[in-house]
Amino acid sequence: MSELEFYAFHNGAYPWVPHKSVIGEHSRTNFISLPTEFYDEALAQRAMRDFLEVLAGCERLGYDGVLHSEQHNGPIGLSAQGMVTSAYLAAQTERIHIAAVGPIMNAYLSPIRLAEEVAMVDMMSNGRLILGLPMGLGAQYHSYGVTNPADARDRFKEAHDLLIRALTEQGPFAYEGEWFNVPYVNLWPRPVQKPHPPIWIPAAGSRESLAMCAKHRYVYQAILAPRKTLLRNCDLFRELCAEEGYTPDPRQIAAVLFVHTAETDEQARREAEPHYAWIMQNFFRSTFQDAFAPGHVSESSLRGMAAGGGYRSRDISEMTWDDLVAEEWLIAGSPDTVAERLEQVTSEMGAGRVIIDIDHGSMPRWLIEKSASIFAEEVMPKFRPAGGKPVWARGEDRRPYTTSSEIAARTGGARAVPASQLMNGDIVDTRTAHVPELRHPVEL
């Protein structure tokens, strides 16, 4: 078997919504305009609790990382602020990698605010953050009202460049651009990971997103699309990497898959089929123009997506279990079946990472944990080196906080003395000024 890394993905959805057959009585979509009269506080707290605790529990199961998304104005995901979710997971875990995909960068008035949040969460987790930078669907732009979707891609590109400069360059420096003008870019705190946390880009297949991944050597998060289109996207990504002068590591492609594992193939279908139908019929219930507002993608990419059977180019609410299996969006069955099909799919894509959608929208927590546990115990070891350890257990022990002695041993030394001036005019070291014989003037 190929060596793979596994990231557990949970949507954190609120499943108590009208079915697609009656949604028209309340809203045109479950995606952005479902009235909040369907929101129940107790049920939402239960969904949020299960979402967070299931992800934190994936460390005990031995997944390489956990991944969560950011959604707005609707029930498809209750995590409306990716960095807040990541901060919680950093506090509840010790070593597992945490992938925040989003934040939606264009929802920020300035990428400097995002840079601060990224640096803070990376510091809190002691360098375990993975930063996803999705463009965000058009629906999310309607929700925030910060950016015109027609300007989204140009603004995103400039925001990305400023974000990276803020995370990596010494400040202060001035930045003047078309979208952002910041007289003092001076980031405090700074990220633990150098030059910055790893960046993943979810891409539906637009050439612009794939080219960005190739240019900056980011991970291409291959969003679900018809198999032929997805394989073509992977080939295009490798071509774009070759144009940049390198051959991508397989881990630079992360395959996104629905996976459900049970005792037998028949049991897996019995457990999961209703929940996959719920996802297809309700979770992605939105019009194409909601997902891709005018100008949100280039004309050439939009034509390619529509003509080539790309993302959202068909009514996925009509997809059946057999359709999902045939398109290889879904891998379900016994551990042996799942391992066999996983090897086939990732080999075809040339992917070295797998993002496993473990919650299936409306699936109860006990069933999510059953499938995730069987997969961890009986499938993952087949794709790992001897010993079966996740990537975070193979090298340096990265825990969220270090002891005082570790900090003292690691520091390169302070660049300045914490000092204050006393009434007699002496400037003293505040750390020792409480001891009379050490209270003497210091040189600054």
Short mmCIF file of C-alpha atoms in Angstrom, two decimals:
data_model
loop_
_atom_site.label_atom_id
_atom_site.label_comp_id
_atom_site.label_asym_id
_atom_site.label_seq_id
_atom_site.Cartn_x
_atom_site.Cartn_y
_atom_site.Cartn_z
CA MET A 1 0.00 0.00 0.00
CA SER A 2 1.06 3.61 -0.61
CA GLU A 3 2.03 5.71 2.40
CA LEU A 4 -0.73 8.20 3.21
CA GLU A 5 -1.57 10.85 5.80
CA PHE A 6 -5.13 10.99 7.15
CA TYR A 7 -7.06 14.08 8.24
CA ALA A 8 -10.51 13.71 9.79
CA PHE A 9 -12.97 16.33 8.53
CA HIS A 10 -16.18 17.22 10.36
CA ASN A 11 -18.69 19.71 8.95
CA GLY A 12 -20.38 20.59 12.24
CA ALA A 13 -23.73 20.85 10.48
CA TYR A 14 -27.15 21.55 12.00
CA PRO A 15 -29.26 18.76 10.44
CA TRP A 16 -32.73 19.72 11.68
CA VAL A 17 -33.72 21.51 8.48
CA PRO A 18 -36.58 21.14 5.97
CA HIS A 19 -36.12 18.47 3.32
CA LYS A 20 -35.49 19.60 -0.26
CA SER A 21 -39.04 18.57 -1.22
CA VAL A 22 -40.53 21.27 1.04
CA ILE A 23 -37.71 23.82 1.33
CA GLY A 24 -39.41 26.02 -1.27
CA GLU A 25 -42.14 26.77 1.23
CA HIS A 26 -39.57 28.47 3.48
CA SER A 27 -36.53 29.45 1.42
CA ARG A 28 -35.00 28.84 -1.97
CA THR A 29 -32.05 27.14 -0.28
CA ASN A 30 -30.80 25.60 2.94
CA PHE A 31 -27.45 27.17 2.17
CA ILE A 32 -27.79 30.89 2.95
CA SER A 33 -31.39 31.99 3.46
CA LEU A 34 -33.15 29.42 5.66
CA PRO A 35 -35.05 31.42 8.31
CA THR A 36 -33.63 31.22 11.81
CA GLU A 37 -37.03 30.09 13.09
CA PHE A 38 -35.67 26.60 12.40
CA TYR A 39 -32.77 27.18 14.82
CA ASP A 40 -33.10 25.59 18.25
CA GLU A 41 -30.55 26.68 20.82
CA ALA A 42 -30.35 23.37 22.70
CA LEU A 43 -29.97 21.32 19.50
CA ALA A 44 -27.34 23.72 18.19
CA GLN A 45 -25.31 23.45 21.39
CA ARG A 46 -25.52 19.68 21.14
CA ALA A 47 -24.33 19.77 17.53
CA MET A 48 -21.46 22.10 18.42
CA ARG A 49 -20.41 19.99 21.40
CA ASP A 50 -20.38 16.80 19.35
CA PHE A 51 -18.50 18.50 16.50
CA LEU A 52 -15.70 19.74 18.75
CA GLU A 53 -15.42 16.64 20.93
CA VAL A 54 -15.35 14.27 17.96
CA LEU A 55 -12.52 16.23 16.35
CA ALA A 56 -10.53 16.41 19.60
CA GLY A 57 -11.01 12.66 20.04
CA CYS A 58 -9.30 11.96 16.73
CA GLU A 59 -5.95 12.52 18.44
CA ARG A 60 -6.57 9.48 20.63
CA LEU A 61 -7.52 7.48 17.52
CA GLY A 62 -4.21 8.39 15.87
CA TYR A 63 -5.27 10.51 12.91
CA ASP A 64 -2.52 12.72 11.53
CA GLY A 65 -4.71 15.78 11.75
CA VAL A 66 -8.21 17.17 12.02
CA LEU A 67 -9.77 19.60 9.59
CA HIS A 68 -12.72 21.93 9.92
CA SER A 69 -14.29 24.48 7.59
CA GLU A 70 -15.89 27.86 8.06
CA GLN A 71 -19.48 28.51 6.97
CA HIS A 72 -21.83 31.46 7.19
CA ASN A 73 -25.54 32.30 7.18
CA GLY A 74 -26.86 28.78 7.25
CA PRO A 75 -27.02 25.36 8.86
CA ILE A 76 -24.41 23.52 6.79
CA GLY A 77 -21.78 24.35 9.40
CA LEU A 78 -21.98 26.04 12.80
CA SER A 79 -18.28 26.91 12.89
CA ALA A 80 -18.51 30.51 11.72
CA GLN A 81 -14.97 31.49 12.76
CA GLY A 82 -12.26 29.01 11.87
CA MET A 83 -9.58 30.49 14.10
CA VAL A 84 -11.84 30.33 17.17
CA THR A 85 -12.49 26.65 16.47
CA SER A 86 -8.77 26.04 16.03
CA ALA A 87 -7.98 27.78 19.31
CA TYR A 88 -10.43 25.51 21.13
CA LEU A 89 -8.94 22.39 19.53
CA ALA A 90 -5.42 23.58 20.40
CA ALA A 91 -6.45 23.75 24.04
CA GLN A 92 -8.14 20.34 24.00
CA THR A 93 -5.35 18.41 22.25
CA GLU A 94 -1.60 18.09 22.60
CA ARG A 95 0.07 17.00 19.37
CA ILE A 96 -2.35 16.43 16.48
CA HIS A 97 -2.22 18.83 13.53
CA ILE A 98 -5.12 21.29 13.25
CA ALA A 99 -6.21 22.43 9.79
CA ALA A 100 -8.45 25.51 9.65
CA VAL A 101 -10.00 25.67 6.16
CA GLY A 102 -11.15 28.65 6.19
CA PRO A 103 -10.96 31.39 7.43
CA ILE A 104 -12.47 33.20 4.45
CA MET A 105 -9.78 35.82 3.90
CA ASN A 106 -11.99 38.20 1.94
CA ALA A 107 -14.36 38.39 4.90
CA TYR A 108 -11.67 40.35 6.76
CA LEU A 109 -11.44 44.09 6.25
CA SER A 110 -7.65 43.64 6.44
CA PRO A 111 -5.49 40.51 6.17
CA ILE A 112 -3.41 41.90 9.04
CA ARG A 113 -6.20 40.92 11.43
CA LEU A 114 -6.09 37.39 10.04
CA ALA A 115 -2.29 37.33 10.33
CA GLU A 116 -2.59 38.17 14.03
CA GLU A 117 -5.09 35.36 14.59
CA VAL A 118 -2.96 32.86 12.66
CA ALA A 119 0.16 33.77 14.64
CA MET A 120 -1.72 33.56 17.95
CA VAL A 121 -3.25 30.12 17.26
CA ASP A 122 0.05 28.80 15.93
CA MET A 123 1.71 29.96 19.14
CA MET A 124 -1.05 28.50 21.35
CA SER A 125 -0.72 25.13 19.61
CA ASN A 126 3.10 25.28 19.55
CA GLY A 127 3.26 25.08 15.78
CA ARG A 128 0.46 22.65 14.93
CA LEU A 129 -1.71 24.93 12.79
CA ILE A 130 -2.35 24.33 9.10
CA LEU A 131 -3.92 27.33 7.39
CA GLY A 132 -6.45 26.79 4.62
CA LEU A 133 -7.20 29.75 2.39
CA PRO A 134 -10.34 29.03 0.39
CA MET A 135 -11.74 31.69 -1.90
CA GLY A 136 -15.11 30.94 -0.34
CA LEU A 137 -18.28 30.26 -2.28
CA GLY A 138 -20.34 33.14 -3.59
CA ALA A 139 -22.93 32.45 -0.91
CA GLN A 140 -20.43 33.41 1.76
CA TYR A 141 -19.83 36.73 0.06
CA HIS A 142 -23.56 37.42 0.10
CA SER A 143 -23.53 36.61 3.82
CA TYR A 144 -20.83 39.08 4.85
CA GLY A 145 -21.32 41.95 2.46
CA VAL A 146 -17.68 42.98 2.75
CA THR A 147 -16.48 42.25 -0.77
CA ASN A 148 -18.13 42.41 -4.17
CA PRO A 149 -17.83 38.86 -5.58
CA ALA A 150 -16.76 40.38 -8.89
CA ASP A 151 -13.64 41.73 -7.15
CA ALA A 152 -13.08 38.70 -4.96
CA ARG A 153 -10.19 37.06 -6.76
CA ASP A 154 -8.11 40.20 -7.27
CA ARG A 155 -8.65 41.25 -3.66
CA PHE A 156 -7.81 37.70 -2.49
CA LYS A 157 -4.50 37.71 -4.37
CA GLU A 158 -3.39 40.99 -2.81
CA ALA A 159 -4.62 39.94 0.64
CA HIS A 160 -2.61 36.72 0.33
CA ASP A 161 0.58 38.58 -0.54
CA LEU A 162 0.15 40.98 2.36
CA LEU A 163 -0.70 38.14 4.75
CA ILE A 164 2.49 36.26 3.86
CA ARG A 165 4.62 39.37 4.17
CA ALA A 166 3.12 40.12 7.58
CA LEU A 167 3.82 36.57 8.78
CA THR A 168 7.37 36.39 7.47
CA GLU A 169 8.98 39.85 7.25
CA GLN A 170 10.39 41.85 10.12
CA GLY A 171 8.37 44.96 10.86
CA PRO A 172 7.47 47.65 10.80
CA PHE A 173 7.13 48.22 7.07
CA ALA A 174 4.62 50.13 4.97
CA TYR A 175 2.33 48.50 2.44
CA GLU A 176 0.54 50.31 -0.36
CA GLY A 177 -1.65 48.38 -2.77
CA GLU A 178 -4.85 48.58 -4.76
CA TRP A 179 -6.99 47.12 -1.97
CA PHE A 180 -4.98 47.67 1.21
CA ASN A 181 -2.89 50.54 2.53
CA VAL A 182 -1.21 49.91 5.87
CA PRO A 183 1.35 52.46 7.10
CA TYR A 184 2.74 50.13 9.80
CA VAL A 185 2.73 46.37 9.21
CA ASN A 186 4.24 45.18 12.47
CA LEU A 187 2.96 41.77 13.50
CA TRP A 188 2.89 40.85 17.17
CA PRO A 189 2.77 37.95 18.06
CA ARG A 190 4.61 35.97 15.40
CA PRO A 191 4.00 32.37 14.27
CA VAL A 192 6.00 29.49 15.72
CA GLN A 193 6.36 27.73 12.35
CA LYS A 194 8.87 29.23 9.94
CA PRO A 195 8.51 30.82 7.54
CA HIS A 196 4.76 30.44 8.27
CA PRO A 197 2.21 27.66 8.95
CA PRO A 198 1.64 25.29 6.00
CA ILE A 199 -1.02 26.54 3.60
CA TRP A 200 -3.65 24.46 1.85
CA ILE A 201 -5.86 25.75 -0.97
CA PRO A 202 -9.23 24.06 -1.58
CA ALA A 203 -9.82 24.18 -5.33
CA ALA A 204 -12.83 23.23 -7.40
CA GLY A 205 -10.66 23.13 -10.50
CA SER A 206 -10.09 26.75 -11.49
CA ARG A 207 -6.74 27.18 -13.18
CA GLU A 208 -6.08 30.26 -11.04
CA SER A 209 -6.26 28.29 -7.78
CA LEU A 210 -4.18 25.41 -9.11
CA ALA A 211 -1.55 27.84 -10.41
CA MET A 212 -1.40 29.52 -7.02
CA CYS A 213 -0.80 26.17 -5.30
CA ALA A 214 1.91 25.28 -7.79
CA LYS A 215 3.68 28.65 -7.60
CA HIS A 216 3.86 28.78 -3.81
CA ARG A 217 4.18 25.00 -3.28
CA TYR A 218 0.98 24.90 -1.28
CA VAL A 219 -1.12 21.78 -0.80
CA TYR A 220 -3.88 21.38 -3.39
CA GLN A 221 -7.02 20.26 -1.55
CA ALA A 222 -8.85 18.44 -4.32
CA ILE A 223 -12.55 19.18 -3.80
CA LEU A 224 -15.05 16.57 -4.93
CA ALA A 225 -15.80 16.66 -8.65
CA PRO A 226 -16.68 14.05 -11.29
CA ARG A 227 -13.84 11.55 -11.45
CA LYS A 228 -12.63 12.40 -14.95
CA THR A 229 -12.60 16.10 -14.11
CA LEU A 230 -10.80 15.53 -10.82
CA LEU A 231 -8.09 13.41 -12.42
CA ARG A 232 -7.69 16.05 -15.13
CA ASN A 233 -7.29 18.69 -12.42
CA CYS A 234 -4.57 16.64 -10.72
CA ASP A 235 -2.72 16.26 -14.03
CA LEU A 236 -3.02 20.00 -14.66
CA PHE A 237 -1.65 20.71 -11.18
CA ARG A 238 1.41 18.57 -11.86
CA GLU A 239 1.90 20.33 -15.20
CA LEU A 240 1.77 23.71 -13.48
CA CYS A 241 4.31 22.51 -10.88
CA ALA A 242 6.59 21.39 -13.72
CA GLU A 243 6.33 24.90 -15.21
CA GLU A 244 7.52 26.19 -11.83
CA GLY A 245 10.54 23.88 -12.07
CA TYR A 246 9.74 21.03 -9.69
CA THR A 247 7.91 17.72 -9.31
CA PRO A 248 5.35 17.88 -6.48
CA ASP A 249 5.54 15.51 -3.56
CA PRO A 250 2.40 13.31 -3.43
CA ARG A 251 1.56 14.97 -0.09
CA GLN A 252 1.00 18.18 -2.05
CA ILE A 253 -2.30 16.71 -3.25
CA ALA A 254 -4.93 16.04 -0.57
CA ALA A 255 -7.88 13.96 -1.74
CA VAL A 256 -11.27 14.80 -0.19
CA LEU A 257 -13.43 11.69 0.19
CA PHE A 258 -16.56 10.50 1.95
CA VAL A 259 -15.53 7.38 3.89
CA HIS A 260 -17.62 5.06 6.04
CA THR A 261 -16.25 1.82 7.49
CA ALA A 262 -18.27 -0.94 9.11
CA GLU A 263 -18.06 -4.69 9.74
CA THR A 264 -19.23 -5.62 6.23
CA ASP A 265 -20.02 -3.89 2.94
CA GLU A 266 -23.72 -4.45 3.51
CA GLN A 267 -23.61 -3.01 7.02
CA ALA A 268 -21.71 0.06 5.83
CA ARG A 269 -24.41 0.85 3.29
CA ARG A 270 -27.19 0.17 5.79
CA GLU A 271 -25.63 2.61 8.28
CA ALA A 272 -24.58 5.39 5.93
CA GLU A 273 -26.92 5.55 2.93
CA PRO A 274 -29.65 7.74 4.54
CA HIS A 275 -27.03 10.23 5.74
CA TYR A 276 -25.31 10.52 2.36
CA ALA A 277 -28.70 11.09 0.77
CA TRP A 278 -29.27 13.86 3.33
CA ILE A 279 -26.00 15.54 2.37
CA MET A 280 -26.72 15.43 -1.34
CA GLN A 281 -30.31 16.59 -0.96
CA ASN A 282 -29.92 19.22 1.75
CA PHE A 283 -26.33 20.12 2.63
CA PHE A 284 -25.36 21.54 -0.78
CA ARG A 285 -28.82 22.82 -1.56
CA SER A 286 -28.01 26.03 -3.45
CA THR A 287 -28.20 27.41 -6.95
CA PHE A 288 -25.13 27.59 -9.16
CA GLN A 289 -25.23 31.39 -9.16
CA ASP A 290 -25.20 31.39 -5.37
CA ALA A 291 -22.05 29.30 -5.38
CA PHE A 292 -20.36 31.20 -8.20
CA ALA A 293 -21.59 34.76 -8.37
CA PRO A 294 -20.61 36.79 -11.46
CA GLY A 295 -16.90 37.55 -11.42
CA HIS A 296 -16.15 35.11 -8.61
CA VAL A 297 -14.17 32.94 -11.03
CA SER A 298 -12.70 33.85 -14.40
CA GLU A 299 -14.80 33.39 -17.52
CA SER A 300 -12.48 30.67 -18.85
CA SER A 301 -12.64 28.71 -15.59
CA LEU A 302 -16.41 29.08 -15.43
CA ARG A 303 -16.78 27.78 -18.97
CA GLY A 304 -14.49 24.88 -18.19
CA MET A 305 -16.39 23.96 -15.04
CA ALA A 306 -19.72 24.00 -16.85
CA ALA A 307 -18.60 22.29 -20.04
CA GLY A 308 -16.31 19.77 -18.45
CA GLY A 309 -18.60 18.35 -15.80
CA GLY A 310 -16.94 20.27 -13.00
CA TYR A 311 -17.93 21.19 -9.47
CA ARG A 312 -21.68 21.95 -9.12
CA SER A 313 -22.23 21.47 -12.86
CA ARG A 314 -25.00 18.98 -12.13
CA ASP A 315 -27.81 18.75 -9.61
CA ILE A 316 -26.07 16.72 -6.94
CA SER A 317 -29.33 16.35 -5.02
CA GLU A 318 -30.21 13.69 -7.59
CA MET A 319 -27.06 11.65 -6.91
CA THR A 320 -27.73 8.21 -5.47
CA TRP A 321 -25.49 5.92 -3.43
CA ASP A 322 -24.53 4.11 -6.64
CA ASP A 323 -23.69 7.44 -8.31
CA LEU A 324 -21.42 8.43 -5.43
CA VAL A 325 -19.64 5.09 -5.56
CA ALA A 326 -19.29 5.21 -9.34
CA GLU A 327 -17.80 8.72 -9.23
CA GLU A 328 -15.53 7.54 -6.38
CA TRP A 329 -16.66 10.34 -4.10
CA LEU A 330 -17.69 7.68 -1.62
CA ILE A 331 -15.68 4.81 -0.21
CA ALA A 332 -17.73 2.61 2.08
CA GLY A 333 -17.57 -0.97 3.21
CA SER A 334 -15.58 -3.37 5.32
CA PRO A 335 -12.01 -2.47 6.29
CA ASP A 336 -10.63 -4.58 3.45
CA THR A 337 -12.96 -2.99 0.89
CA VAL A 338 -12.20 0.52 2.11
CA ALA A 339 -8.43 -0.08 2.05
CA GLU A 340 -8.55 -1.55 -1.45
CA ARG A 341 -10.60 1.29 -2.91
CA LEU A 342 -8.63 3.93 -1.05
CA GLU A 343 -5.41 2.61 -2.57
CA GLN A 344 -6.98 2.70 -6.03
CA VAL A 345 -8.39 6.22 -5.76
CA THR A 346 -5.31 7.87 -4.24
CA SER A 347 -2.99 6.11 -6.71
CA GLU A 348 -5.04 7.41 -9.64
CA MET A 349 -4.90 10.92 -8.22
CA GLY A 350 -1.28 10.72 -7.12
CA ALA A 351 -2.40 11.94 -3.69
CA GLY A 352 -0.36 11.47 -0.53
CA ARG A 353 -2.89 12.94 1.88
CA VAL A 354 -6.53 12.04 2.44
CA ILE A 355 -9.19 14.28 3.98
CA ILE A 356 -11.91 11.99 5.26
CA ASP A 357 -15.40 13.42 5.72
CA ILE A 358 -16.38 11.43 8.81
CA ASP A 359 -19.67 12.97 9.94
CA HIS A 360 -21.91 12.70 6.84
CA GLY A 361 -24.09 15.60 7.87
CA SER A 362 -26.92 14.06 9.84
CA MET A 363 -25.11 11.03 11.24
CA PRO A 364 -25.36 10.58 15.05
CA ARG A 365 -22.19 10.92 17.08
CA TRP A 366 -22.03 7.27 18.15
CA LEU A 367 -22.09 6.14 14.52
CA ILE A 368 -19.45 8.69 13.49
CA GLU A 369 -17.17 7.44 16.24
CA LYS A 370 -17.80 3.81 15.35
CA SER A 371 -16.76 4.31 11.73
CA ALA A 372 -13.81 6.57 12.62
CA SER A 373 -12.56 4.02 15.16
CA ILE A 374 -12.78 1.03 12.81
CA PHE A 375 -10.99 3.02 10.12
CA ALA A 376 -8.23 4.06 12.54
CA GLU A 377 -7.67 0.55 13.85
CA GLU A 378 -8.10 -1.56 10.72
CA VAL A 379 -7.41 0.67 7.69
CA MET A 380 -4.88 3.37 8.58
CA PRO A 381 -2.11 0.97 9.68
CA LYS A 382 -2.04 -0.50 6.15
CA PHE A 383 -0.88 2.87 4.80
CA ARG A 384 1.75 3.69 7.41
CA PRO A 385 5.36 2.72 8.08
CA ALA A 386 6.10 0.00 10.59
CA GLY A 387 4.78 0.97 13.98
CA GLY A 388 1.72 2.77 12.61
CA LYS A 389 2.49 6.10 14.27
CA PRO A 390 0.84 9.32 13.00
CA VAL A 391 3.19 11.97 11.65
CA TRP A 392 3.04 14.00 14.85
CA ALA A 393 4.38 11.06 16.90
CA ARG A 394 7.38 10.32 14.67
CA GLY A 395 9.54 13.38 15.31
CA GLU A 396 9.74 16.30 17.68
CA ASP A 397 7.19 16.29 20.49
CA ARG A 398 5.11 19.40 19.83
CA ARG A 399 2.91 20.06 22.82
CA PRO A 400 0.81 23.19 23.22
CA TYR A 401 2.78 24.62 26.14
CA THR A 402 6.36 24.19 27.34
CA THR A 403 7.71 24.31 30.87
CA SER A 404 9.66 27.27 32.20
CA SER A 405 12.89 25.28 32.04
CA GLU A 406 12.26 24.38 28.37
CA ILE A 407 11.56 28.00 27.50
CA ALA A 408 14.76 29.08 29.26
CA ALA A 409 16.75 26.47 27.34
CA ARG A 410 15.23 27.37 23.97
CA THR A 411 15.39 31.15 24.04
CA GLY A 412 18.05 32.93 22.08
CA GLY A 413 18.12 35.66 24.70
CA ALA A 414 16.05 38.80 25.11
CA ARG A 415 16.94 41.75 22.90
CA ALA A 416 16.11 44.25 25.62
CA VAL A 417 15.91 44.43 29.43
CA PRO A 418 12.47 45.00 31.04
CA ALA A 419 13.27 48.23 32.86
CA SER A 420 11.61 51.12 34.65
CA GLN A 421 12.79 54.43 36.06
CA LEU A 422 12.39 54.93 39.82
CA MET A 423 11.75 58.18 41.67
CA ASN A 424 15.48 58.64 42.35
CA GLY A 425 16.15 58.63 38.62
CA ASP A 426 17.73 55.16 38.46
CA ILE A 427 16.67 52.89 35.59
CA VAL A 428 16.55 49.36 36.99
CA ASP A 429 15.88 45.81 35.84
CA THR A 430 12.30 45.16 36.99
CA ARG A 431 12.94 41.42 37.36
CA THR A 432 15.42 41.90 40.22
CA ALA A 433 14.54 45.34 41.63
CA HIS A 434 12.66 43.78 44.55
CA VAL A 435 16.01 42.56 45.99
CA PRO A 436 17.81 45.56 47.60
CA GLU A 437 21.36 44.46 46.72
CA LEU A 438 20.32 43.94 43.09
CA ARG A 439 18.48 47.21 42.73
CA HIS A 440 21.11 49.17 40.83
CA PRO A 441 21.14 51.11 37.57
CA VAL A 442 21.38 49.09 34.38
CA GLU A 443 22.76 49.97 30.99
CA LEU A 444 20.12 49.99 28.27
#
